[in-house]
Amino acid sequence: MAGLLACGSPASEGAATTHREVEPPKVATTREATTAAAPATSAESEASAPPRPPLGVGPLHHQEPTPWPDPPRWLAVGGGATPEFNQVSIEQDLLLAQEVFGDGGALLFAGGPGSHGVQVEDAVPRGDPLVATLAELFAPRGGRTATYRPTLTNPSSSATRGGVLEAVKLAVAEPGPPLLVYLAGHGERGDPPRDGGLSLWGQTTLRVAELAEVLDAGRRPAQVVATSCFSGAFAELVFARADSEAGPAKPLRCGLFAATAEREASGCDPNPDRAAQEGYSLHFLNALRGRGRGGEALPTAELDLDGDGQISLLEAHARARIAGEGIDVPTTTSERWLRATAPRRGNSRTAALPEEDAVIARLSAALGYVGREGEVESDFDNVLKDMSEAYARLDAASGREDTAYRAAAAELLARFPVLDDPWHPDFAPTLAAHRVDIADLLADSVQYAEFRAAQAEVATAQAEVAELLARSAKLERLVRARENRTLAGRLKARGGAAWARFEALLACERGRP
């Protein structure tokens, strides 16, 4: 299930249930948590520098930053807010993006040139086992079983909110062909979606509305590809100010996204084995170079859906919708526009949508709906009901885990008051003097045994949710593709400016990187 690790930000996934400030359960086979505070959202709260000239390199690092193209043809942005969320798969995706997009671009990655903070899974247990047990009880967080290494990228700059916004501002300042902006990492859910965004280095956040403001002021169209959880929030860029009440954006901008604004996405894996990973980026980027997720060559007809001899962004996006085995439900700006402007009933005219036709045909065959298309929506509704019940069981199990934690912690702290604070000056002496007593207490404690049992119950509930999310994802992709074709037919029958904008969005999404 490693490939179903979700690429969401801890700040976006709910409040903590205990004073440990742990992250609620995600779609994974192990419980991940963090003690970090929510990422800052204001310019005053971050220390960032404009990306030109590139940020300096510290005295212990000798990597020279890549020069900035003027103007850049593409910008690739990504990395975690802290090393804990800077999994190696994000770096790998960005390296692949550089290869696919070619010359003329700039990479903004995590801490920047010479940074040492890429998280890689370590299969060999290290450290003091008793300390690890105490840490899991009092302060669980991800990354403790991982190692960290310097980045293999050679970025032009770090990926902070301020740096990214300044880079985009400079890139769209003058007229030109569309700027491709590729965003990879952990997403933050927004309510409304324009308040969502991408979690960036230094615990900063690139908000959808902020990116819209910069693009609104520019003179160049843009294509935005975002691969994180809740990345469909960036579909709001189809509107001026990312506000559906403000009308279509000018200059034109379009985008393709790994997930809807409400759903998590697969990815962000500390395992460097690409064969063990799953996610939108692997399918999308490899499709652009005529390959499957594993790098194997594919027949041209399998990817070139309109037969023009080239593979467009939208065709690569369709490939991810068809072939993805994770929890992704990809979407686009043209889908968002349809749902904002297409009539809910009325006349229809056939619209040429080869990408939607391919998704419908291939997913229907893969899921066994050929000849019984009318059952798709009802089956999807049933899976959603199952998911709701599974989430309720997960919530209940998490509550029992929290209660069990409090009892186990109270028993241990009653005898050893500083064991929940490894920074306390008495922690190391206490551990050294009472190792046997502490280990014996944990071994004999009914409360601690109940805590461990509750952890196992949560893990079982998480696995059930993960399975249902993956099952529902393919069904939802098929349901949405059918809706897209229906809505496009009605919008074409109505015609006018809304249909013209939809065609312009499709043309933008069908561009090449």
PDB file of N, CA, C and O in Angstrom, residues 441-470:
ATOM      1  N   LEU A 441       7.893  -1.360  33.154  1.00  0.00           N
ATOM      2  CA  LEU A 441       6.564  -0.766  33.302  1.00  0.00           C
ATOM      3  C   LEU A 441       5.774  -0.893  31.999  1.00  0.00           C
ATOM      4  O   LEU A 441       4.597  -1.269  32.002  1.00  0.00           O
ATOM      5  N   LEU A 442       6.429  -0.573  30.879  1.00  0.00           N
ATOM      6  CA  LEU A 442       5.748  -0.670  29.589  1.00  0.00           C
ATOM      7  C   LEU A 442       5.366  -2.108  29.270  1.00  0.00           C
ATOM      8  O   LEU A 442       4.279  -2.369  28.734  1.00  0.00           O
ATOM      9  N   ALA A 443       6.229  -3.044  29.623  1.00  0.00           N
ATOM     10  CA  ALA A 443       5.951  -4.446  29.327  1.00  0.00           C
ATOM     11  C   ALA A 443       4.778  -4.984  30.132  1.00  0.00           C
ATOM     12  O   ALA A 443       4.013  -5.830  29.649  1.00  0.00           O
ATOM     13  N   ASP A 444       4.624  -4.498  31.377  1.00  0.00           N
ATOM     14  CA  ASP A 444       3.588  -5.018  32.272  1.00  0.00           C
ATOM     15  C   ASP A 444       2.312  -4.187  32.286  1.00  0.00           C
ATOM     16  O   ASP A 444       1.306  -4.604  32.873  1.00  0.00           O
ATOM     17  N   SER A 445       2.325  -3.017  31.652  1.00  0.00           N
ATOM     18  CA  SER A 445       1.222  -2.062  31.767  1.00  0.00           C
ATOM     19  C   SER A 445      -0.003  -2.499  30.960  1.00  0.00           C
ATOM     20  O   SER A 445       0.079  -2.708  29.744  1.00  0.00           O
ATOM     21  N   VAL A 446      -1.125  -2.610  31.614  1.00  0.00           N
ATOM     22  CA  VAL A 446      -2.385  -2.872  30.919  1.00  0.00           C
ATOM     23  C   VAL A 446      -2.757  -1.682  30.049  1.00  0.00           C
ATOM     24  O   VAL A 446      -3.232  -1.844  28.906  1.00  0.00           O
ATOM     25  N   GLN A 447      -2.523  -0.477  30.576  1.00  0.00           N
ATOM     26  CA  GLN A 447      -2.861   0.737  29.829  1.00  0.00           C
ATOM     27  C   GLN A 447      -2.059   0.827  28.526  1.00  0.00           C
ATOM     28  O   GLN A 447      -2.592   1.175  27.463  1.00  0.00           O
ATOM     29  N   TYR A 448      -0.760   0.524  28.611  1.00  0.00           N
ATOM     30  CA  TYR A 448       0.062   0.599  27.399  1.00  0.00           C
ATOM     31  C   TYR A 448      -0.346  -0.490  26.405  1.00  0.00           C
ATOM     32  O   TYR A 448      -0.367  -0.256  25.192  1.00  0.00           O
ATOM     33  N   ALA A 449      -0.684  -1.667  26.904  1.00  0.00           N
ATOM     34  CA  ALA A 449      -1.156  -2.734  26.021  1.00  0.00           C
ATOM     35  C   ALA A 449      -2.438  -2.325  25.308  1.00  0.00           C
ATOM     36  O   ALA A 449      -2.630  -2.610  24.110  1.00  0.00           O
ATOM     37  N   GLU A 450      -3.332  -1.640  26.009  1.00  0.00           N
ATOM     38  CA  GLU A 450      -4.563  -1.160  25.389  1.00  0.00           C
ATOM     39  C   GLU A 450      -4.267  -0.084  24.333  1.00  0.00           C
ATOM     40  O   GLU A 450      -4.929  -0.019  23.293  1.00  0.00           O
ATOM     41  N   PHE A 451      -3.258   0.723  24.610  1.00  0.00           N
ATOM     42  CA  PHE A 451      -2.852   1.736  23.628  1.00  0.00           C
ATOM     43  C   PHE A 451      -2.340   1.069  22.352  1.00  0.00           C
ATOM     44  O   PHE A 451      -2.708   1.458  21.239  1.00  0.00           O
ATOM     45  N   ARG A 452      -1.510   0.051  22.502  1.00  0.00           N
ATOM     46  CA  ARG A 452      -0.983  -0.643  21.336  1.00  0.00           C
ATOM     47  C   ARG A 452      -2.103  -1.342  20.556  1.00  0.00           C
ATOM     48  O   ARG A 452      -2.106  -1.355  19.323  1.00  0.00           O
ATOM     49  N   ALA A 453      -3.056  -1.903  21.268  1.00  0.00           N
ATOM     50  CA  ALA A 453      -4.195  -2.539  20.603  1.00  0.00           C
ATOM     51  C   ALA A 453      -5.021  -1.510  19.845  1.00  0.00           C
ATOM     52  O   ALA A 453      -5.508  -1.770  18.736  1.00  0.00           O
ATOM     53  N   ALA A 454      -5.179  -0.326  20.445  1.00  0.00           N
ATOM     54  CA  ALA A 454      -5.925   0.741  19.775  1.00  0.00           C
ATOM     55  C   ALA A 454      -5.191   1.207  18.521  1.00  0.00           C
ATOM     56  O   ALA A 454      -5.818   1.512  17.498  1.00  0.00           O
ATOM     57  N   GLN A 455      -3.861   1.270  18.592  1.00  0.00           N
ATOM     58  CA  GLN A 455      -3.081   1.616  17.402  1.00  0.00           C
ATOM     59  C   GLN A 455      -3.335   0.617  16.277  1.00  0.00           C
ATOM     60  O   GLN A 455      -3.509   1.018  15.107  1.00  0.00           O
ATOM     61  N   ALA A 456      -3.338  -0.653  16.619  1.00  0.00           N
ATOM     62  CA  ALA A 456      -3.578  -1.685  15.606  1.00  0.00           C
ATOM     63  C   ALA A 456      -4.976  -1.549  15.008  1.00  0.00           C
ATOM     64  O   ALA A 456      -5.171  -1.743  13.798  1.00  0.00           O
ATOM     65  N   GLU A 457      -5.945  -1.201  15.848  1.00  0.00           N
ATOM     66  CA  GLU A 457      -7.309  -1.016  15.358  1.00  0.00           C
ATOM     67  C   GLU A 457      -7.376   0.156  14.376  1.00  0.00           C
ATOM     68  O   GLU A 457      -8.059   0.085  13.341  1.00  0.00           O
ATOM     69  N   VAL A 458      -6.663   1.232  14.699  1.00  0.00           N
ATOM     70  CA  VAL A 458      -6.630   2.385  13.798  1.00  0.00           C
ATOM     71  C   VAL A 458      -5.984   1.998  12.468  1.00  0.00           C
ATOM     72  O   VAL A 458      -6.468   2.372  11.390  1.00  0.00           O
ATOM     73  N   ALA A 459      -4.887   1.258  12.522  1.00  0.00           N
ATOM     74  CA  ALA A 459      -4.210   0.841  11.290  1.00  0.00           C
ATOM     75  C   ALA A 459      -5.136  -0.001  10.410  1.00  0.00           C
ATOM     76  O   ALA A 459      -5.156   0.150   9.184  1.00  0.00           O
ATOM     77  N   THR A 460      -5.919  -0.883  11.028  1.00  0.00           N
ATOM     78  CA  THR A 460      -6.871  -1.699  10.269  1.00  0.00           C
ATOM     79  C   THR A 460      -7.937  -0.818   9.618  1.00  0.00           C
ATOM     80  O   THR A 460      -8.297  -1.011   8.442  1.00  0.00           O
ATOM     81  N   ALA A 461      -8.431   0.154  10.367  1.00  0.00           N
ATOM     82  CA  ALA A 461      -9.445   1.066   9.822  1.00  0.00           C
ATOM     83  C   ALA A 461      -8.864   1.921   8.701  1.00  0.00           C
ATOM     84  O   ALA A 461      -9.545   2.183   7.700  1.00  0.00           O
ATOM     85  N   GLN A 462      -7.611   2.356   8.852  1.00  0.00           N
ATOM     86  CA  GLN A 462      -6.965   3.125   7.782  1.00  0.00           C
ATOM     87  C   GLN A 462      -6.850   2.311   6.504  1.00  0.00           C
ATOM     88  O   GLN A 462      -7.084   2.829   5.398  1.00  0.00           O
ATOM     89  N   ALA A 463      -6.462   1.062   6.644  1.00  0.00           N
ATOM     90  CA  ALA A 463      -6.324   0.197   5.473  1.00  0.00           C
ATOM     91  C   ALA A 463      -7.667   0.021   4.767  1.00  0.00           C
ATOM     92  O   ALA A 463      -7.740  -0.008   3.526  1.00  0.00           O
ATOM     93  N   GLU A 464      -8.747  -0.095   5.541  1.00  0.00           N
ATOM     94  CA  GLU A 464     -10.081  -0.228   4.946  1.00  0.00           C
ATOM     95  C   GLU A 464     -10.454   1.032   4.172  1.00  0.00           C
ATOM     96  O   GLU A 464     -10.978   0.965   3.048  1.00  0.00           O
ATOM     97  N   VAL A 465     -10.176   2.193   4.768  1.00  0.00           N
ATOM     98  CA  VAL A 465     -10.463   3.456   4.084  1.00  0.00           C
ATOM     99  C   VAL A 465      -9.639   3.570   2.811  1.00  0.00           C
ATOM    100  O   VAL A 465     -10.136   3.993   1.758  1.00  0.00           O
ATOM    101  N   ALA A 466      -8.362   3.201   2.889  1.00  0.00           N
ATOM    102  CA  ALA A 466      -7.488   3.282   1.717  1.00  0.00           C
ATOM    103  C   ALA A 466      -8.019   2.429   0.569  1.00  0.00           C
ATOM    104  O   ALA A 466      -8.028   2.853  -0.590  1.00  0.00           O
ATOM    105  N   GLU A 467      -8.460   1.219   0.882  1.00  0.00           N
ATOM    106  CA  GLU A 467      -9.000   0.344  -0.150  1.00  0.00           C
ATOM    107  C   GLU A 467     -10.247   0.940  -0.797  1.00  0.00           C
ATOM    108  O   GLU A 467     -10.412   0.899  -2.024  1.00  0.00           O
ATOM    109  N   LEU A 468     -11.119   1.511   0.021  1.00  0.00           N
ATOM    110  CA  LEU A 468     -12.343   2.103  -0.520  1.00  0.00           C
ATOM    111  C   LEU A 468     -12.048   3.367  -1.319  1.00  0.00           C
ATOM    112  O   LEU A 468     -12.706   3.639  -2.336  1.00  0.00           O
ATOM    113  N   LEU A 469     -11.054   4.143  -0.890  1.00  0.00           N
ATOM    114  CA  LEU A 469     -10.678   5.336  -1.647  1.00  0.00           C
ATOM    115  C   LEU A 469     -10.167   4.961  -3.031  1.00  0.00           C
ATOM    116  O   LEU A 469     -10.504   5.604  -4.032  1.00  0.00           O
ATOM    117  N   ALA A 470      -9.347   3.929  -3.093  1.00  0.00           N
ATOM    118  CA  ALA A 470      -8.831   3.492  -4.389  1.00  0.00           C
ATOM    119  C   ALA A 470      -9.958   2.959  -5.273  1.00  0.00           C
ATOM    120  O   ALA A 470      -9.989   3.223  -6.482  1.00  0.00           O
TER     121      ALA A 470
END
